[in-house]
């Protein structure tokens, strides 16, 4: 039996339920990626930039830590782009009226992408210059 208020639930039942939740998360995440990929040209552009960056990171004689930093920051750019897409979609869903708050929300999302990309670029610069 499992504790924490789950009396009567066997370990097997708990594992099955957690497996189902995990699988649903995978399905929903994949659906989000596909929808963003289909609608956002910038996600496709940043994905290409990431592939090129990753290829370069493995082609150059970098340390494992340097490679990890480059790959992680590249993924963070994609995370920022996906969050920016979510902000834009939400703002557009809520209202089509022009509102300065909506513009600030969208601009902040865009700025997050720019800051993440700047971090990735600076990491490359520091690694290459030494």
XYZ file of N, CA, C and O in Angstrom:
520
model
N 0.839 -1.194 0.000
C 0.000 0.000 0.000
C 0.880 1.251 0.000
O 1.948 1.260 0.575
N 0.386 2.301 -0.625
C 1.104 3.560 -0.722
C 0.555 4.518 0.324
O -0.641 4.567 0.550
N 1.430 5.297 0.940
C 1.036 6.258 1.969
C 0.563 7.570 1.381
O 0.132 7.654 0.235
N 0.670 8.613 2.162
C 0.321 9.982 1.761
C -1.126 10.103 1.316
O -1.438 10.684 0.273
N -2.028 9.512 2.080
C -3.446 9.653 1.768
C -3.920 8.775 0.628
O -4.976 9.003 0.073
N -3.135 7.774 0.280
C -3.512 6.906 -0.833
C -3.736 5.475 -0.346
O -3.406 4.529 -1.028
N -4.302 5.361 0.845
C -4.561 4.042 1.393
C -5.474 3.261 0.458
O -6.397 3.809 -0.129
N -5.204 2.003 0.311
C -6.009 1.146 -0.545
C -5.539 1.123 -1.992
O -6.067 0.367 -2.795
N -4.553 1.936 -2.338
C -4.029 1.967 -3.702
C -2.741 1.149 -3.726
O -1.822 1.406 -2.960
N -2.695 0.166 -4.584
C -1.485 -0.648 -4.678
C -0.431 0.085 -5.502
O -0.728 1.026 -6.252
N 0.791 -0.353 -5.348
C 1.893 0.227 -6.109
C 1.626 0.056 -7.609
O 1.879 0.970 -8.396
N 1.102 -1.081 -8.003
C 0.802 -1.321 -9.416
C -0.225 -0.328 -9.928
O -0.066 0.254 -10.997
N -1.317 -0.109 -9.160
C -2.350 0.854 -9.567
C -1.760 2.255 -9.702
O -2.063 2.983 -10.647
N -0.919 2.615 -8.758
C -0.294 3.932 -8.771
C 0.614 4.086 -9.998
O 0.567 5.107 -10.681
N 1.401 3.049 -10.280
C 2.293 3.109 -11.435
C 1.514 3.189 -12.747
O 1.890 3.931 -13.659
N 0.430 2.454 -12.840
C -0.395 2.502 -14.051
C -0.980 3.898 -14.228
O -0.958 4.469 -15.323
N -1.496 4.471 -13.146
C -2.083 5.814 -13.214
C -1.018 6.849 -13.593
O -1.266 7.738 -14.419
N 0.160 6.747 -12.997
C 1.244 7.685 -13.323
C 1.704 7.509 -14.762
O 2.000 8.490 -15.451
N 1.764 6.279 -15.231
C 2.124 6.022 -16.622
C 1.114 6.647 -17.576
O 1.484 7.228 -18.596
N -0.154 6.526 -17.238
C -1.208 7.118 -18.063
C -1.077 8.642 -18.082
O -1.180 9.274 -19.132
N -0.837 9.247 -16.909
C -0.669 10.704 -16.847
C 0.541 11.145 -17.671
O 0.490 12.139 -18.382
N 1.635 10.398 -17.551
C 2.843 10.738 -18.308
C 2.563 10.649 -19.811
O 2.942 11.530 -20.578
N 1.903 9.585 -20.236
C 1.597 9.411 -21.658
C 0.712 10.547 -22.168
O 0.927 11.070 -23.262
N -0.295 10.952 -21.381
C -1.144 12.078 -21.769
C -0.313 13.351 -21.909
O -0.532 14.134 -22.839
N 0.626 13.559 -21.018
C 1.494 14.728 -21.095
C 2.305 14.705 -22.384
O 2.461 15.731 -23.053
N 2.813 13.541 -22.752
C 3.563 13.411 -24.003
C 2.666 13.761 -25.193
O 3.066 14.520 -26.082
N 1.456 13.242 -25.214
C 0.515 13.491 -26.311
C 0.204 14.988 -26.419
O 0.248 15.573 -27.508
N -0.101 15.629 -25.284
C -0.457 17.052 -25.304
C 0.750 17.912 -25.687
O 0.592 18.899 -26.414
N 1.918 17.548 -25.217
C 3.123 18.305 -25.568
C 3.416 18.189 -27.058
O 3.773 19.178 -27.707
N 3.276 16.998 -27.598
C 3.503 16.800 -29.030
C 2.494 17.596 -29.846
O 2.838 18.208 -30.863
N 1.243 17.621 -29.400
C 0.210 18.401 -30.092
C 0.565 19.889 -30.061
O 0.397 20.599 -31.064
N 1.069 20.365 -28.937
C 1.482 21.762 -28.832
C 2.641 22.083 -29.751
O 2.667 23.136 -30.402
N 3.610 21.163 -29.822
C 4.753 21.365 -30.721
C 4.276 21.418 -32.174
O 4.658 22.302 -32.928
N 3.441 20.452 -32.557
C 2.967 20.405 -33.948
C 2.175 21.652 -34.328
O 2.357 22.200 -35.416
N 1.306 22.114 -33.431
C 0.513 23.307 -33.714
C 1.415 24.531 -33.842
O 1.231 25.347 -34.754
N 2.387 24.653 -32.959
C 3.311 25.788 -33.024
C 4.174 25.702 -34.269
O 4.434 26.717 -34.928
N 4.640 24.507 -34.595
C 5.458 24.317 -35.798
C 4.686 24.740 -37.049
O 5.224 25.388 -37.939
N 3.413 24.368 -37.103
C 2.601 24.665 -38.278
C 2.307 26.158 -38.416
O 2.195 26.663 -39.532
N 2.208 26.864 -37.299
C 1.765 28.258 -37.367
C 2.881 29.284 -37.179
O 2.683 30.454 -37.508
N 4.025 28.881 -36.668
C 5.065 29.849 -36.322
C 6.335 29.649 -37.140
O 7.122 28.735 -36.895
N 6.516 30.539 -38.098
C 7.721 30.499 -38.931
C 8.984 30.666 -38.079
O 9.998 30.025 -38.325
N 8.901 31.511 -37.056
C 10.091 31.749 -36.226
C 10.502 30.493 -35.453
O 11.694 30.286 -35.231
N 9.563 29.647 -35.073
C 9.933 28.395 -34.402
C 10.714 27.514 -35.369
O 11.717 26.895 -34.979
N 10.282 27.475 -36.597
C 11.009 26.685 -37.598
C 12.401 27.282 -37.840
O 13.383 26.543 -37.968
N 12.497 28.608 -37.869
C 13.798 29.252 -38.065
C 14.735 28.985 -36.894
O 15.910 28.655 -37.095
N 14.230 29.122 -35.669
C 15.071 28.855 -34.497
C 15.446 27.374 -34.420
O 16.541 27.034 -33.964
N 14.569 26.499 -34.878
C 14.902 25.069 -34.894
C 16.060 24.797 -35.856
O 16.973 24.033 -35.532
N 16.023 25.426 -37.015
C 17.124 25.287 -37.965
C 18.414 25.854 -37.369
O 19.473 25.224 -37.466
N 18.326 27.014 -36.744
C 19.503 27.606 -36.101
C 20.054 26.658 -35.034
O 21.278 26.509 -34.889
N 19.159 25.984 -34.305
C 19.588 25.032 -33.287
C 20.289 23.828 -33.893
O 21.282 23.338 -33.348
N 19.759 23.319 -35.001
C 20.410 22.184 -35.660
C 21.819 22.555 -36.128
O 22.767 21.784 -35.946
N 21.939 23.746 -36.711
C 23.262 24.202 -37.154
C 24.200 24.409 -35.973
O 25.373 24.019 -36.022
N 23.686 25.008 -34.917
C 24.489 25.246 -33.717
C 24.941 23.935 -33.081
O 26.100 23.786 -32.691
N 24.028 22.981 -32.991
C 24.376 21.677 -32.415
C 25.405 20.958 -33.277
O 26.361 20.365 -32.759
N 25.227 21.024 -34.587
C 26.207 20.410 -35.484
C 27.582 21.012 -35.291
O 28.587 20.295 -35.227
N 27.638 22.333 -35.189
C 28.909 23.016 -34.967
C 29.492 22.657 -33.604
O 30.707 22.446 -33.470
N 28.633 22.550 -32.603
C 29.098 22.205 -31.256
C 29.748 20.826 -31.226
O 30.697 20.586 -30.470
N 29.255 19.910 -32.050
C 29.851 18.575 -32.093
C 31.022 18.489 -33.066
O 31.859 17.599 -32.951
N 31.083 19.415 -34.017
C 32.184 19.401 -34.986
C 33.452 20.047 -34.419
O 34.557 19.665 -34.798
N 33.281 20.999 -33.527
C 34.430 21.698 -32.953
C 34.949 20.957 -31.724
O 34.188 20.239 -31.066
N 36.212 21.141 -31.394
C 36.777 20.472 -30.210
C 36.386 21.190 -28.916
O 37.206 21.839 -28.263
N 35.135 21.071 -28.534
C 34.647 21.701 -27.309
C 34.668 20.701 -26.166
O 34.619 19.493 -26.381
N 34.680 21.220 -24.950
C 34.578 20.347 -23.786
C 33.128 19.888 -23.653
O 32.214 20.529 -24.200
N 32.901 18.816 -22.924
C 31.508 18.393 -22.708
C 30.659 19.490 -22.059
O 29.489 19.659 -22.419
N 31.241 20.243 -21.156
C 30.504 21.330 -20.511
C 30.134 22.427 -21.495
O 29.030 22.980 -21.440
N 31.048 22.763 -22.384
C 30.761 23.775 -23.401
C 29.655 23.305 -24.340
O 28.742 24.062 -24.660
N 29.752 22.041 -24.748
C 28.705 21.476 -25.609
C 27.351 21.500 -24.912
O 26.339 21.868 -25.509
N 27.348 21.094 -23.663
C 26.097 21.066 -22.902
C 25.496 22.463 -22.796
O 24.275 22.644 -22.948
N 26.336 23.456 -22.559
C 25.855 24.832 -22.463
C 25.235 25.288 -23.780
O 24.135 25.857 -23.799
N 25.911 25.029 -24.878
C 25.406 25.430 -26.195
C 24.069 24.742 -26.491
O 23.105 25.377 -26.927
N 23.999 23.444 -26.251
C 22.764 22.699 -26.518
C 21.627 23.167 -25.613
O 20.494 23.362 -26.068
N 21.917 23.363 -24.330
C 20.881 23.785 -23.384
C 20.367 25.181 -23.715
O 19.155 25.423 -23.688
N 21.260 26.097 -24.037
C 20.808 27.449 -24.369
C 20.028 27.465 -25.682
O 19.070 28.227 -25.822
N 20.407 26.619 -26.617
C 19.634 26.505 -27.850
C 18.219 26.038 -27.567
O 17.248 26.565 -28.125
N 18.087 25.059 -26.688
C 16.750 24.585 -26.312
C 15.975 25.670 -25.572
O 14.754 25.790 -25.733
N 16.670 26.489 -24.785
C 15.990 27.571 -24.078
C 15.426 28.605 -25.050
O 14.386 29.206 -24.784
N 16.093 28.812 -26.166
C 15.546 29.706 -27.195
C 14.226 29.127 -27.708
O 13.242 29.857 -27.879
N 14.187 27.821 -27.930
C 12.944 27.186 -28.387
C 11.855 27.267 -27.320
O 10.679 27.501 -27.641
N 12.233 27.098 -26.061
C 11.272 27.237 -24.964
C 10.682 28.645 -24.965
O 9.461 28.822 -24.873
N 11.552 29.642 -25.082
C 11.075 31.027 -25.099
C 10.145 31.265 -26.284
O 9.116 31.942 -26.149
N 10.489 30.714 -27.429
C 9.641 30.897 -28.617
C 8.281 30.233 -28.423
O 7.249 30.782 -28.814
N 8.253 29.053 -27.826
C 6.981 28.378 -27.566
C 6.132 29.167 -26.567
O 4.909 29.294 -26.737
N 6.760 29.701 -25.531
C 6.023 30.520 -24.563
C 5.520 31.807 -25.210
O 4.402 32.261 -24.933
N 6.336 32.404 -26.065
C 5.909 33.585 -26.798
C 4.694 33.273 -27.667
O 3.741 34.054 -27.728
N 4.713 32.128 -28.316
C 3.570 31.706 -29.120
C 2.332 31.553 -28.251
O 1.233 31.983 -28.639
N 2.498 30.959 -27.077
C 1.361 30.787 -26.163
C 0.795 32.140 -25.737
O -0.427 32.324 -25.685
N 1.664 33.094 -25.451
C 1.213 34.433 -25.061
C 0.436 35.075 -26.212
O -0.664 35.607 -26.018
N 1.001 35.028 -27.406
C 0.339 35.639 -28.563
C -1.018 34.999 -28.840
O -1.999 35.702 -29.106
N -1.074 33.672 -28.798
C -2.337 32.973 -29.048
C -3.381 33.347 -27.994
O -4.553 33.557 -28.316
N -2.968 33.418 -26.747
C -3.898 33.751 -25.664
C -4.415 35.172 -25.802
O -5.620 35.414 -25.685
N -3.516 36.109 -26.052
C -3.927 37.505 -26.219
C -4.885 37.633 -27.398
O -5.914 38.309 -27.296
N -4.568 36.988 -28.503
C -5.434 37.066 -29.685
C -6.787 36.401 -29.449
O -7.805 36.834 -29.993
N -6.814 35.367 -28.630
C -8.068 34.681 -28.320
C -8.963 35.552 -27.440
O -10.171 35.614 -27.635
N -8.347 36.238 -26.489
C -9.121 37.031 -25.528
C -9.807 38.211 -26.202
O -10.957 38.514 -25.916
N -9.098 38.880 -27.105
C -9.689 40.052 -27.741
C -8.952 40.396 -29.025
O -7.739 40.231 -29.114
N -9.702 40.904 -29.971
C -9.080 41.397 -31.203
C -8.893 42.908 -31.142
O -8.295 43.494 -32.037
N -9.411 43.534 -30.087
C -9.267 44.976 -29.930
C -7.814 45.331 -29.616
O -7.099 44.569 -28.970
N -7.397 46.490 -30.105
C -6.048 46.965 -29.803
C -6.038 47.496 -28.374
O -6.857 48.326 -27.996
N -5.102 46.995 -27.591
C -4.967 47.429 -26.202
C -3.485 47.498 -25.884
O -2.739 46.566 -26.225
N -3.040 48.566 -25.232
C -1.607 48.674 -24.933
C -1.104 47.541 -24.035
O 0.051 47.134 -24.139
N -1.951 46.997 -23.184
C -1.524 45.875 -22.327
C -1.269 44.622 -23.160
O -0.323 43.879 -22.898
N -2.114 44.406 -24.162
C -1.920 43.253 -25.044
C -0.610 43.408 -25.810
O 0.153 42.445 -25.952
N -0.344 44.608 -26.289
C 0.898 44.855 -27.020
C 2.110 44.655 -26.115
O 3.101 44.051 -26.527
N 2.024 45.125 -24.874
C 3.150 44.932 -23.943
C 3.369 43.449 -23.652
O 4.510 42.995 -23.563
N 2.295 42.690 -23.521
C 2.416 41.249 -23.269
C 3.108 40.569 -24.444
O 4.033 39.758 -24.262
N 2.671 40.900 -25.649
C 3.284 40.301 -26.838
C 4.736 40.742 -26.984
O 5.606 39.922 -27.321
N 5.010 42.018 -26.729
C 6.387 42.510 -26.831
C 7.287 41.870 -25.780
O 8.453 41.573 -26.048
N 6.757 41.642 -24.582
C 7.546 40.999 -23.533
C 7.887 39.564 -23.925
O 9.001 39.093 -23.692
N 6.941 38.868 -24.528
C 7.215 37.516 -25.003
C 8.292 37.518 -26.069
O 9.206 36.684 -26.058
N 8.208 38.461 -26.973
C 9.219 38.587 -28.019
C 10.581 38.935 -27.419
O 11.616 38.408 -27.841
N 10.584 39.801 -26.416
C 11.838 40.160 -25.748
C 12.458 38.951 -25.051
O 13.691 38.804 -25.033
N 11.630 38.074 -24.512
C 12.151 36.862 -23.865
C 12.898 36.001 -24.874
O 13.962 35.447 -24.567
N 12.363 35.889 -26.073
C 13.043 35.137 -27.131
C 14.373 35.804 -27.460
O 15.412 35.138 -27.580
N 14.357 37.116 -27.579
C 15.578 37.849 -27.919
C 16.643 37.689 -26.836
O 17.828 37.495 -27.144
N 16.249 37.739 -25.574
C 17.214 37.583 -24.478
C 17.788 36.170 -24.465
O 18.993 35.974 -24.277
N 16.948 35.174 -24.692
C 17.433 33.794 -24.750
C 18.409 33.619 -25.912
O 19.454 32.972 -25.766
N 18.078 34.194 -27.055
C 18.974 34.100 -28.213
C 20.282 34.841 -27.943
O 21.360 34.371 -28.332
N 20.199 35.976 -27.272
C 21.402 36.724 -26.907
C 22.293 35.890 -25.983
O 23.517 35.852 -26.155
N 21.685 35.205 -25.024
C 22.451 34.346 -24.116
C 23.161 33.243 -24.894
O 24.342 32.962 -24.649
N 22.472 32.636 -25.839
C 23.082 31.571 -26.649
C 24.218 32.139 -27.494
O 25.298 31.532 -27.591
N 24.001 33.295 -28.085
C 25.050 33.925 -28.886
C 26.258 34.318 -28.063
O 27.406 34.128 -28.496
N 26.015 34.852 -26.867
C 27.130 35.222 -25.992
C 27.925 34.001 -25.547
O 29.155 34.053 -25.447
N 27.215 32.898 -25.292
C 27.915 31.680 -24.911
C 28.842 31.234 -26.040
O 30.004 30.885 -25.791
N 28.338 31.251 -27.271
C 29.193 30.907 -28.417
C 30.391 31.847 -28.500
O 31.532 31.399 -28.709
N 30.160 33.142 -28.339
C 31.221 34.129 -28.422
C 32.309 33.880 -27.382
O 33.500 33.841 -27.699
N 31.894 33.662 -26.150
C 32.859 33.411 -25.067
C 33.628 32.122 -25.322
O 34.840 32.058 -25.121
N 32.940 31.087 -25.749
C 33.602 29.803 -26.004
C 34.598 29.933 -27.153
O 35.729 29.429 -27.070
N 34.220 30.609 -28.225
C 35.106 30.719 -29.379
C 36.282 31.656 -29.141
O 37.389 31.403 -29.621
N 36.043 32.727 -28.398
C 37.130 33.671 -28.125
C 38.041 33.150 -27.020
O 39.254 33.336 -27.054
N 37.433 32.455 -26.055
C 38.229 31.853 -24.986
C 38.222 32.615 -23.770
O 38.342 33.426 -23.152
